[in-house]
């Protein structure tokens, strides 16, 4: 690892605002046309701030969040929820890389580091996630990491305005990722 690469570490409560800002920026870049413009151009930042402040303050042991931190701030984050579903097991709740830094391997690095910790504490659980059907880049990313498209389900939008079709990707237990 060069000195310019970010450090991957567990998230702290003090990371909440930076995570929320990055989450909103990433949604604005990747979810245009999926989430309403009125939400992405309006309350998305405040709404993500409220969620991340609460989530990191709670210190719920079922939530495992990791950040990629560099000298100039956060470059990405990943969050898992253990025991999220009786059938599908651990949920990959969110994974976001700064839109200016996508395509350089950071998403895969966050996935590998985060998942290694998840498997230490919940080795018997499968892994799943939901990604909007229209998010072709993220779907390619998860397929390359060995996820199987299991079904298409209506995913509620965060502003409560409706749903959008999402693909459920699954990794059966014991979860492994391909080497590269
Ligand atoms: C999906 C995401 C986390 C992947 O992280 P990343 O650091 O860009 O991914 P990596 O560099 O490790 O892997 C690159 C692969 O990711 C995929 N990818 C997805 N979005 C991409 C983007 N905006 N730019 C480049 N690659 C992207 C491609 O398959 C790419 O491989 P390819 O260039 O050979 O097609 C990241 O692109 C991102 O944050 N996207 C926006 C938010 C999002 O969609 N999150 C997932 C929601 S469930």
Coordinates of N, CA, C and O and ligand atoms in Angstrom, one line a residue:
X1 N 0.8 -1.2 0.0 CA 0.0 0.0 0.0 C 0.9 1.3 0.0 O 1.8 1.4 0.8
X2 N 0.6 2.2 -0.9 CA 1.4 3.4 -0.9 C 0.9 4.4 0.2 O -0.2 4.2 0.7
X3 N 1.7 5.4 0.5 CA 1.3 6.3 1.5 C 0.1 7.2 1.1 O -0.5 7.9 1.9
X4 N -0.2 7.2 -0.2 CA -1.3 8.0 -0.7 C -2.7 7.2 -0.6 O -3.7 7.8 -0.7
X5 N -2.6 5.9 -0.3 CA -3.8 5.2 -0.3 C -4.5 5.3 1.1 O -3.9 5.5 2.1
X6 N -5.9 5.3 1.0 CA -6.6 5.5 2.3 C -6.4 4.3 3.2 O -6.1 3.2 2.8
X7 N -6.6 4.6 4.5 CA -6.6 3.6 5.6 C -8.1 3.1 5.7 O -9.0 3.9 5.8
X8 N -8.3 1.8 5.9 CA -9.6 1.2 6.1 C -9.7 0.9 7.6 O -8.9 0.2 8.1
X9 N -10.7 1.5 8.2 CA -10.9 1.3 9.7 C -12.3 1.3 10.1 O -13.2 1.8 9.3
X10 N -12.6 0.7 11.3 CA -14.0 0.8 11.8 C -14.5 2.3 11.9 O -13.7 3.1 12.3
X11 N -15.7 2.5 11.6 CA -16.3 3.9 11.7 C -16.4 4.3 13.2 O -16.7 3.4 14.1
X12 N -16.2 5.6 13.5 CA -16.5 6.1 14.8 C -17.7 7.1 14.8 O -18.0 7.5 13.7
X13 N -18.2 7.4 15.9 CA -19.4 8.3 16.0 C -19.0 9.6 15.3 O -19.9 10.2 14.6
X14 N -17.8 10.1 15.4 CA -17.4 11.4 14.9 C -17.3 11.3 13.3 O -17.1 12.4 12.7
X15 N -17.5 10.2 12.7 CA -17.5 10.1 11.2 C -18.8 10.3 10.7 O -19.0 10.4 9.4
X16 N -19.9 10.5 11.5 CA -21.2 10.5 11.0 C -21.5 11.5 9.9 O -22.1 11.2 8.9
X17 N -21.0 12.7 10.2 CA -21.3 13.8 9.2 C -20.6 13.6 7.9 O -21.2 13.8 6.8
X18 N -19.4 13.1 7.9 CA -18.6 12.9 6.7 C -19.2 11.7 5.9 O -19.3 11.8 4.7
X19 N -19.7 10.7 6.6 CA -20.3 9.6 5.9 C -21.6 10.0 5.3 O -21.9 9.7 4.1
X20 N -22.4 10.8 6.0 CA -23.7 11.3 5.4 C -23.5 12.2 4.2 O -24.2 12.0 3.2
X21 N -22.5 13.0 4.2 CA -22.2 13.9 3.1 C -21.8 13.1 1.9 O -22.2 13.3 0.7
X22 N -20.9 12.0 2.1 CA -20.5 11.2 1.0 C -21.7 10.3 0.5 O -21.8 10.1 -0.7
X23 N -22.5 9.9 1.4 CA -23.7 9.1 1.0 C -24.6 9.9 0.1 O -25.0 9.4 -1.0
X24 N -24.8 11.1 0.5 CA -25.7 12.0 -0.3 C -25.1 12.3 -1.7 O -25.7 12.3 -2.7
X25 N -23.7 12.6 -1.7 CA -23.0 12.9 -3.0 C -23.1 11.7 -3.9 O -23.3 11.8 -5.1
X26 N -22.9 10.5 -3.3 CA -22.9 9.3 -4.1 C -24.3 9.0 -4.7 O -24.5 8.6 -5.9
X27 N -25.4 9.2 -3.9 CA -26.7 9.0 -4.4 C -27.0 10.0 -5.5 O -27.7 9.7 -6.5
X28 N -26.6 11.2 -5.3 CA -26.8 12.2 -6.4 C -26.2 11.8 -7.7 O -26.7 12.1 -8.8
X29 N -25.0 11.2 -7.6 CA -24.3 10.8 -8.8 C -24.8 9.5 -9.4 O -24.8 9.4 -10.6
X30 N -25.3 8.6 -8.6 CA -25.7 7.3 -9.1 C -27.2 7.0 -9.2 O -27.6 6.1 -9.9
X31 N -28.0 7.8 -8.5 CA -29.4 7.5 -8.4 C -30.3 8.5 -9.1 O -31.5 8.5 -8.9
X32 N -29.7 9.4 -9.9 CA -30.6 10.3 -10.7 C -31.5 9.5 -11.7 O -31.0 8.5 -12.3
X33 N -32.7 9.8 -11.7 CA -33.6 9.0 -12.5 C -34.2 7.8 -11.8 O -35.2 7.2 -12.3
X34 N -33.7 7.5 -10.6 CA -34.2 6.4 -9.8 C -35.0 7.0 -8.6 O -36.1 6.8 -8.4
X35 N -34.2 7.9 -7.9 CA -34.9 8.6 -6.8 C -35.3 10.0 -7.4 O -34.7 10.5 -8.3
X36 N -36.4 10.6 -6.8 CA -36.9 11.8 -7.3 C -35.9 13.0 -7.2 O -35.2 13.1 -6.2
X37 N -35.8 13.8 -8.2 CA -34.9 15.0 -8.2 C -35.2 15.9 -7.0 O -34.3 16.4 -6.4
X38 N -36.5 16.0 -6.6 CA -36.9 16.9 -5.5 C -36.2 16.4 -4.2 O -35.9 17.2 -3.3
X39 N -36.0 15.1 -4.1 CA -35.3 14.5 -2.9 C -33.8 14.7 -3.0 O -33.2 15.2 -2.1
X40 N -33.3 14.4 -4.2 CA -31.8 14.4 -4.4 C -31.3 15.9 -4.3 O -30.2 16.2 -3.9
X41 N -32.1 16.8 -4.8 CA -31.7 18.2 -4.8 C -32.2 18.9 -3.5 O -31.9 20.1 -3.3
X42 N -32.9 18.2 -2.6 CA -33.4 18.8 -1.4 C -33.0 18.2 -0.2 O -31.8 18.3 0.2
X43 N -33.9 17.4 0.5 CA -33.6 16.9 1.8 C -32.6 15.8 2.0 O -32.4 15.3 3.1
X44 N -32.0 15.3 0.9 CA -31.2 14.1 1.0 C -30.1 14.3 2.1 O -29.8 13.4 2.9
X45 N -29.4 15.4 2.1 CA -28.3 15.6 3.0 C -28.8 15.6 4.5 O -28.3 14.8 5.3
X46 N -29.8 16.3 4.8 CA -30.4 16.4 6.1 C -30.8 15.0 6.6 O -30.6 14.6 7.7
X47 N -31.5 14.3 5.7 CA -32.0 13.0 6.0 C -30.9 12.0 6.3 O -31.0 11.2 7.2
X48 N -29.9 12.0 5.4 CA -28.7 11.1 5.7 C -28.0 11.5 7.0 O -27.5 10.6 7.7
X49 N -27.9 12.8 7.3 CA -27.2 13.2 8.5 C -28.0 12.7 9.7 O -27.3 12.1 10.6
X50 N -29.3 12.7 9.7 CA -30.1 12.2 10.8 C -29.8 10.7 10.9 O -29.6 10.2 12.1
X51 N -29.8 10.0 9.8 CA -29.7 8.6 9.9 C -28.3 8.2 10.4 O -28.2 7.3 11.3
X52 N -27.2 8.8 9.9 CA -25.9 8.3 10.3 C -25.5 8.8 11.7 O -24.8 8.1 12.4
X53 N -26.0 10.0 12.1 CA -25.8 10.4 13.5 C -26.4 9.4 14.5 O -25.8 9.0 15.5
X54 N -27.7 9.0 14.2 CA -28.4 8.1 15.0 C -27.7 6.7 15.0 O -27.4 6.1 16.1
X55 N -27.4 6.2 13.8 CA -26.9 4.9 13.7 C -25.5 4.7 14.4 O -25.3 3.8 15.1
X56 N -24.6 5.7 14.3 CA -23.3 5.6 14.9 C -23.4 5.9 16.4 O -22.6 5.3 17.1
X57 N -24.3 6.7 16.8 CA -24.5 6.9 18.3 C -25.0 5.7 19.0 O -24.7 5.4 20.1
X58 N -25.9 5.0 18.3 CA -26.5 3.8 18.9 C -25.6 2.7 19.3 O -25.8 2.0 20.3
X59 N -24.5 2.6 18.5 CA -23.5 1.5 18.7 C -24.2 0.1 18.8 O -23.8 -0.7 19.6
X60 N -25.1 -0.1 17.9 CA -25.8 -1.4 17.8 C -24.8 -2.4 17.3 O -24.2 -2.2 16.2
X61 N -24.5 -3.5 18.1 CA -23.5 -4.4 17.6 C -23.8 -5.2 16.3 O -23.0 -5.8 15.7
X62 N -25.1 -5.1 15.9 CA -25.5 -5.7 14.6 C -25.1 -4.9 13.4 O -25.0 -5.4 12.3
X63 N -24.7 -3.6 13.6 CA -24.3 -2.8 12.5 C -22.7 -2.7 12.5 O -22.1 -2.3 13.5
X64 N -22.1 -3.1 11.4 CA -20.7 -3.0 11.3 C -20.4 -2.0 10.2 O -20.7 -2.3 9.0
X65 N -19.7 -0.9 10.5 CA -19.4 0.1 9.5 C -17.9 0.4 9.4 O -17.3 0.5 10.5
X66 N -17.4 0.5 8.2 CA -16.0 0.8 8.0 C -15.8 1.9 7.1 O -16.7 2.1 6.1
X67 N -14.8 2.7 7.3 CA -14.5 3.8 6.4 C -13.2 3.7 5.7 O -12.3 3.1 6.3
X68 N -13.0 4.3 4.6 CA -11.7 4.5 3.9 C -11.3 5.9 4.1 O -12.0 6.8 3.5
X69 N -10.3 6.2 4.9 CA -10.0 7.6 5.3 C -8.6 7.9 4.7 O -7.6 7.2 4.9
X70 N -8.6 9.1 4.0 CA -7.3 9.6 3.5 C -7.0 11.0 4.1 O -7.9 11.5 4.9
X71 N -5.9 11.6 3.8 CA -5.6 12.9 4.4 C -6.6 13.9 4.1 O -6.9 14.8 4.8
X72 N -7.3 13.8 2.9 CA -8.2 14.8 2.5 C -9.7 14.4 2.8 O -10.6 15.0 2.3
X73 N -9.8 13.4 3.7 CA -11.2 13.1 4.1 C -11.6 11.6 3.8 O -10.7 10.8 3.4
X74 N -12.9 11.3 3.9 CA -13.3 10.0 3.6 C -13.4 9.8 2.1 O -14.0 10.6 1.4
X75 N -12.9 8.6 1.7 CA -13.0 8.2 0.2 C -14.1 7.2 0.0 O -14.6 7.0 -1.1
X76 N -14.6 6.5 1.1 CA -15.6 5.6 0.9 C -16.1 5.0 2.3 O -15.4 5.2 3.3
X77 N -17.2 4.2 2.2 CA -17.6 3.6 3.5 C -18.4 2.3 3.1 O -19.0 2.2 2.0
X78 N -18.5 1.4 4.1 CA -19.4 0.2 3.9 C -20.0 -0.1 5.2 O -19.5 0.1 6.2
X79 N -21.3 -0.5 5.1 CA -22.0 -0.9 6.3 C -22.8 -2.2 6.2 O -23.5 -2.4 5.2
X80 N -22.6 -3.1 7.1 CA -23.3 -4.4 7.1 C -24.3 -4.4 8.3 O -24.0 -3.8 9.4
X81 N -25.4 -5.1 8.2 CA -26.3 -5.4 9.3 C -26.3 -6.9 9.5 O -26.8 -7.6 8.6
X82 N -25.8 -7.4 10.6 CA -25.9 -8.8 10.9 C -27.3 -9.3 11.2 O -28.1 -8.5 11.7
X83 N -27.6 -10.5 10.9 CA -28.9 -11.1 11.2 C -30.1 -10.3 10.7 O -31.1 -10.1 11.4
X84 N -29.9 -9.7 9.5 CA -31.0 -8.8 9.0 C -32.2 -9.5 8.5 O -33.3 -9.0 8.5
X85 N -32.0 -10.8 8.1 CA -33.1 -11.5 7.5 C -32.9 -13.0 7.8 O -31.8 -13.5 7.8
X86 N -34.1 -13.6 8.2 CA -34.0 -15.1 8.6 C -33.5 -16.0 7.5 O -32.9 -17.0 7.8
X87 N -33.8 -15.6 6.3 CA -33.4 -16.5 5.1 C -32.0 -16.0 4.6 O -31.1 -16.8 4.3
X88 N -31.9 -14.7 4.3 CA -30.8 -14.2 3.6 C -29.6 -13.7 4.4 O -28.6 -13.3 3.9
X89 N -29.8 -13.7 5.7 CA -28.7 -13.5 6.7 C -28.2 -12.0 6.7 O -29.0 -11.1 6.8
X90 N -26.9 -11.8 6.7 CA -26.3 -10.5 6.8 C -26.7 -9.7 5.6 O -26.6 -10.1 4.4
X91 N -27.0 -8.4 5.9 CA -27.3 -7.5 4.8 C -26.1 -6.5 4.5 O -25.6 -5.9 5.5
X92 N -25.7 -6.4 3.3 CA -24.8 -5.3 2.9 C -25.7 -4.1 2.7 O -26.4 -4.0 1.7
X93 N -25.8 -3.3 3.8 CA -26.7 -2.2 3.8 C -26.3 -1.0 2.9 O -27.2 -0.5 2.2
X94 N -25.0 -0.7 2.9 CA -24.6 0.4 2.0 C -23.1 0.3 1.7 O -22.3 -0.2 2.5
X95 N -22.7 0.6 0.5 CA -21.3 0.7 0.0 C -21.2 1.8 -0.9 O -21.9 1.9 -2.0
X96 N -20.4 2.8 -0.6 CA -20.2 4.0 -1.5 C -18.8 4.4 -1.5 O -18.1 4.5 -0.5
X97 N -18.4 4.7 -2.7 CA -17.0 5.3 -3.0 C -17.3 6.7 -3.5 O -18.2 6.9 -4.3
X98 N -16.4 7.7 -3.1 CA -16.5 9.0 -3.6 C -16.6 9.0 -5.2 O -15.8 8.3 -5.8
X99 N -17.7 9.6 -5.8 CA -17.8 9.5 -7.2 C -16.6 9.9 -8.0 O -16.4 9.3 -9.1
X100 N -15.7 10.7 -7.5 CA -14.5 11.1 -8.2 C -13.5 10.0 -8.2 O -12.5 10.1 -8.9
X101 N -13.7 9.0 -7.3 CA -12.6 8.0 -7.1 C -13.1 6.6 -7.4 O -12.4 5.6 -7.1
X102 N -14.2 6.5 -8.1 CA -14.7 5.1 -8.5 C -13.8 4.5 -9.5 O -13.2 5.2 -10.3
X103 N -13.8 3.2 -9.5 CA -13.1 2.4 -10.6 C -11.6 2.2 -10.3 O -10.9 1.8 -11.2
X104 N -11.2 2.5 -9.1 CA -9.8 2.3 -8.7 C -9.6 1.2 -7.7 O -8.5 1.1 -7.2
X105 N -10.6 0.4 -7.5 CA -10.4 -0.7 -6.6 C -10.8 -0.5 -5.2 O -10.7 -1.5 -4.4
X106 N -11.2 0.7 -4.8 CA -11.5 0.9 -3.4 C -12.8 0.2 -2.9 O -12.9 -0.3 -1.8
X107 N -13.8 0.2 -3.8 CA -15.0 -0.6 -3.5 C -14.7 -2.0 -3.1 O -15.2 -2.6 -2.1
X108 N -13.9 -2.7 -4.0 CA -13.6 -4.1 -3.7 C -12.8 -4.2 -2.4 O -13.0 -5.2 -1.7
X109 N -11.9 -3.3 -2.2 CA -11.1 -3.3 -0.9 C -12.0 -3.2 0.3 O -11.8 -3.9 1.3
X110 N -13.0 -2.3 0.2 CA -13.9 -2.1 1.4 C -14.7 -3.4 1.6 O -15.0 -3.8 2.7
X111 N -15.1 -4.0 0.5 CA -15.9 -5.2 0.6 C -15.0 -6.3 1.2 O -15.5 -7.0 2.1
X112 N -13.8 -6.5 0.8 CA -13.0 -7.6 1.4 C -12.7 -7.3 2.8 O -12.7 -8.3 3.7
X113 N -12.3 -6.1 3.2 CA -11.9 -5.8 4.6 C -13.1 -5.9 5.5 O -13.1 -6.5 6.6
X114 N -14.3 -5.3 5.0 CA -15.5 -5.4 5.9 C -16.0 -6.8 6.0 O -16.4 -7.2 7.1
X115 N -16.0 -7.5 4.9 CA -16.6 -8.9 5.0 C -15.7 -9.8 5.8 O -16.2 -10.7 6.6
X116 N -14.4 -9.6 5.8 CA -13.5 -10.4 6.7 C -13.9 -10.3 8.1 O -14.0 -11.3 8.9
X117 N -14.2 -9.1 8.6 CA -14.7 -8.8 9.9 C -16.0 -9.5 10.2 O -16.3 -10.1 11.3
X118 N -17.0 -9.3 9.2 CA -18.3 -9.9 9.4 C -18.2 -11.4 9.6 O -18.9 -12.0 10.4
X119 N -17.3 -12.0 8.8 CA -17.2 -13.5 8.8 C -16.6 -13.9 10.1 O -16.8 -15.1 10.5
X120 N -15.8 -13.1 10.8 CA -15.3 -13.4 12.1 C -16.4 -13.6 13.1 O -16.4 -14.4 14.0
X121 N -17.4 -12.7 13.0 CA -18.4 -12.7 14.1 C -19.7 -13.4 13.7 O -20.5 -13.8 14.5
X122 N -19.9 -13.6 12.3 CA -21.1 -14.3 11.9 C -20.8 -15.2 10.7 O -21.3 -15.0 9.6
X123 N -19.9 -16.2 10.9 CA -19.4 -17.0 9.8 C -20.5 -17.9 9.2 O -20.3 -18.3 8.0
X124 N -21.5 -18.2 9.9 CA -22.5 -19.1 9.4 C -23.6 -18.5 8.5 O -24.4 -19.1 8.0
X125 N -23.6 -17.1 8.5 CA -24.7 -16.4 7.8 C -24.4 -16.2 6.3 O -23.3 -15.9 5.9
X126 N -25.4 -16.4 5.4 CA -25.2 -15.9 4.1 C -25.2 -14.4 4.0 O -25.4 -13.7 5.0
X127 N -24.9 -13.9 2.8 CA -24.8 -12.4 2.6 C -25.8 -12.0 1.5 O -25.9 -12.8 0.5
X128 N -26.5 -10.9 1.7 CA -27.3 -10.4 0.6 C -27.3 -8.9 0.6 O -26.9 -8.2 1.5
X129 N -27.8 -8.4 -0.5 CA -28.0 -6.9 -0.7 C -29.0 -6.7 -1.7 O -29.4 -7.6 -2.5
X130 N -29.5 -5.4 -1.8 CA -30.5 -5.0 -2.8 C -29.8 -3.8 -3.6 O -29.3 -2.9 -2.9
X131 N -29.8 -3.9 -4.9 CA -29.3 -2.8 -5.7 C -30.3 -2.5 -6.8 O -30.9 -3.4 -7.3
X132 N -30.5 -1.2 -7.0 CA -31.5 -0.8 -8.0 C -31.2 -1.5 -9.3 O -30.1 -1.5 -9.8
X133 N -32.3 -2.0 -10.0 CA -32.1 -2.7 -11.3 C -31.4 -1.8 -12.3 O -30.6 -2.2 -13.1
X134 N -31.7 -0.5 -12.2 CA -31.1 0.5 -13.2 C -29.7 0.9 -12.9 O -29.1 1.5 -13.7
X135 N -29.1 0.4 -11.8 CA -27.7 0.8 -11.4 C -26.8 -0.3 -12.0 O -26.3 -1.2 -11.3
X136 N -26.6 -0.2 -13.3 CA -25.8 -1.2 -14.0 C -24.4 -1.3 -13.5 O -23.9 -2.5 -13.4
X137 N -23.7 -0.2 -13.2 CA -22.4 -0.3 -12.7 C -22.2 -1.1 -11.5 O -21.3 -2.0 -11.3
X138 N -23.1 -0.8 -10.5 CA -23.0 -1.5 -9.2 C -23.3 -3.0 -9.4 O -22.8 -3.9 -8.8
X139 N -24.3 -3.3 -10.3 CA -24.6 -4.7 -10.5 C -23.4 -5.5 -11.1 O -23.1 -6.6 -10.7
X140 N -22.7 -4.8 -12.1 CA -21.5 -5.5 -12.6 C -20.5 -5.7 -11.5 O -19.8 -6.7 -11.4
X141 N -20.3 -4.7 -10.6 CA -19.4 -4.8 -9.5 C -19.7 -6.0 -8.6 O -18.8 -6.8 -8.3
X142 N -21.0 -6.2 -8.2 CA -21.3 -7.3 -7.3 C -21.2 -8.6 -8.0 O -20.9 -9.6 -7.4
X143 N -21.6 -8.6 -9.3 CA -21.5 -9.9 -10.1 C -20.0 -10.3 -10.2 O -19.7 -11.5 -10.0
X144 N -19.1 -9.4 -10.4 CA -17.7 -9.7 -10.4 C -17.2 -10.2 -9.1 O -16.3 -11.0 -9.0
X145 N -17.9 -9.8 -8.0 CA -17.5 -10.3 -6.7 C -18.2 -11.6 -6.3 O -18.2 -12.0 -5.1
X146 N -18.9 -12.2 -7.2 CA -19.5 -13.5 -7.0 C -20.9 -13.5 -6.6 O -21.5 -14.6 -6.2
X147 N -21.6 -12.3 -6.5 CA -23.0 -12.3 -6.1 C -23.9 -12.9 -7.2 O -23.6 -12.7 -8.4
X148 N -24.9 -13.7 -6.7 CA -25.9 -14.2 -7.7 C -27.2 -13.4 -7.6 O -27.7 -13.2 -6.5
X149 N -27.7 -13.0 -8.8 CA -28.9 -12.3 -8.8 C -30.0 -13.3 -8.5 O -30.2 -14.3 -9.3
X150 N -30.8 -13.1 -7.4 CA -31.7 -14.1 -6.9 C -33.2 -13.7 -7.3 O -33.9 -14.6 -7.7
X151 N -33.5 -12.5 -7.3 CA -34.9 -12.1 -7.6 C -34.9 -10.5 -7.8 O -34.0 -9.8 -7.4
X152 N -36.0 -10.1 -8.3 CA -36.3 -8.6 -8.4 C -37.4 -8.3 -7.5 O -38.5 -8.9 -7.5
X153 N -37.2 -7.3 -6.7 CA -38.2 -6.9 -5.7 C -38.4 -5.4 -5.7 O -37.5 -4.6 -6.1
X154 N -39.6 -4.9 -5.3 CA -39.8 -3.5 -5.2 C -39.1 -2.9 -4.0 O -39.4 -3.4 -2.8
X155 N -38.2 -2.0 -4.1 CA -37.4 -1.4 -3.0 C -38.0 0.0 -2.7 O -38.1 0.9 -3.6
X156 N -38.5 0.2 -1.4 CA -39.0 1.5 -1.1 C -38.0 2.6 -1.2 O -36.8 2.4 -0.9
X157 N -38.4 3.7 -1.8 CA -37.4 4.9 -1.9 C -37.3 5.6 -0.6 O -38.3 5.6 0.2
X158 N -36.2 6.2 -0.3 CA -36.0 6.8 1.0 C -36.9 7.9 1.4 O -37.0 8.2 2.6
X159 N -37.5 8.6 0.4 CA -38.4 9.7 0.7 C -39.8 9.3 0.8 O -40.7 10.1 1.0
X160 N -40.1 8.0 0.7 CA -41.4 7.5 0.9 C -42.3 7.7 -0.3 O -43.5 7.5 -0.3
X161 N -41.7 8.1 -1.5 CA -42.5 8.5 -2.6 C -42.9 7.3 -3.5 O -43.6 7.5 -4.5
X162 N -42.5 6.1 -3.1 CA -42.8 4.9 -3.9 C -41.8 3.9 -3.8 O -41.0 3.8 -2.9
X163 N -41.7 3.0 -4.9 CA -40.7 2.0 -4.9 C -40.0 2.0 -6.3 O -40.5 2.6 -7.2
X164 N -38.8 1.4 -6.4 CA -38.1 1.1 -7.6 C -37.7 -0.3 -7.6 O -37.3 -0.8 -6.6
X165 N -37.7 -1.0 -8.8 CA -37.2 -2.4 -8.9 C -35.8 -2.5 -8.5 O -34.9 -1.7 -8.9
X166 N -35.5 -3.5 -7.6 CA -34.2 -3.8 -7.1 C -33.9 -5.2 -7.3 O -34.8 -6.1 -7.1
X167 N -32.6 -5.6 -7.5 CA -32.2 -7.0 -7.6 C -31.6 -7.4 -6.3 O -30.8 -6.6 -5.7
X168 N -32.0 -8.5 -5.8 CA -31.4 -9.1 -4.6 C -30.2 -10.0 -5.0 O -30.4 -10.9 -5.8
X169 N -29.0 -9.6 -4.6 CA -27.8 -10.4 -4.8 C -27.5 -11.2 -3.6 O -27.7 -10.7 -2.4
X170 N -27.2 -12.5 -3.7 CA -26.9 -13.3 -2.6 C -25.6 -14.1 -2.7 O -25.2 -14.4 -3.9
X171 N -25.0 -14.3 -1.6 CA -23.8 -15.2 -1.5 C -24.2 -16.2 -0.4 O -24.3 -15.9 0.8
X172 N -24.3 -17.5 -0.8 CA -24.7 -18.5 0.2 C -23.5 -18.7 1.2 O -22.4 -18.4 0.9
X173 N -23.9 -19.2 2.4 CA -22.9 -19.5 3.4 C -22.2 -20.8 3.0 O -22.9 -21.7 2.5
X174 N -20.9 -21.0 3.3 CA -20.0 -20.0 3.8 C -19.6 -19.0 2.7 O -19.2 -19.4 1.6
X175 N -19.7 -17.7 3.0 CA -19.5 -16.7 2.0 C -18.0 -16.6 1.7 O -17.1 -16.5 2.5
X176 N -17.7 -16.6 0.3 CA -16.4 -16.4 -0.1 C -16.4 -15.4 -1.3 O -17.5 -15.3 -2.0
X177 N -15.4 -14.6 -1.5 CA -15.3 -13.8 -2.7 C -14.2 -14.3 -3.6 O -13.2 -14.9 -3.2
X178 N -14.4 -14.2 -5.0 CA -13.4 -14.6 -5.9 C -12.1 -13.8 -5.6 O -12.1 -12.7 -5.1
X179 N -10.9 -14.4 -6.0 CA -9.7 -13.8 -5.7 C -9.5 -12.4 -6.3 O -8.9 -11.6 -5.7
X180 N -10.0 -12.2 -7.5 CA -9.9 -10.8 -8.1 C -11.0 -10.5 -9.0 O -11.9 -11.3 -9.2
Ligands
LIG1 C1 -20.3 0.4 -6.8 C2 -19.1 1.0 -6.1 C3 -19.1 0.9 -4.6 C4 -17.9 0.2 -6.6 O1 -16.7 0.8 -6.1 P1 -15.5 1.1 -7.0 O2 -14.3 1.5 -6.2 O3 -15.9 2.0 -8.1 O4 -15.2 -0.3 -7.7 P2 -13.9 -1.0 -8.0 O5 -12.9 -0.1 -8.6 O6 -13.4 -1.9 -6.9 O7 -14.4 -2.0 -9.2 C5 -14.7 -1.4 -10.5 C6 -15.9 -2.0 -11.0 O8 -17.1 -1.5 -10.4 C7 -18.1 -1.2 -11.3 N1 -18.5 0.2 -11.2 C8 -19.7 0.6 -10.7 N2 -19.8 1.9 -10.7 C9 -18.7 2.4 -11.2 C10 -18.2 3.7 -11.5 N3 -19.0 4.8 -11.3 N4 -17.0 3.9 -12.1 C11 -16.2 2.8 -12.3 N5 -16.6 1.5 -12.1 C12 -17.8 1.3 -11.5 C13 -17.6 -1.7 -12.6 O9 -18.0 -3.0 -12.8 C14 -16.1 -1.6 -12.5 O10 -15.5 -2.5 -13.3 P3 -15.3 -2.2 -14.9 O11 -14.7 -0.8 -14.9 O12 -14.3 -3.2 -15.3 O13 -16.6 -2.3 -15.5 C15 -18.9 2.5 -6.5 O14 -18.8 2.6 -7.9 C16 -20.0 3.4 -6.0 O15 -19.9 3.9 -4.9 N6 -21.0 3.6 -6.8 C17 -22.1 4.5 -6.5 C18 -22.9 4.0 -5.3 C19 -23.5 2.6 -5.5 O16 -24.0 2.3 -6.6 N7 -23.4 1.8 -4.5 C20 -23.9 0.5 -4.5 C21 -25.4 0.6 -4.1 S1 -26.0 -1.0 -3.5

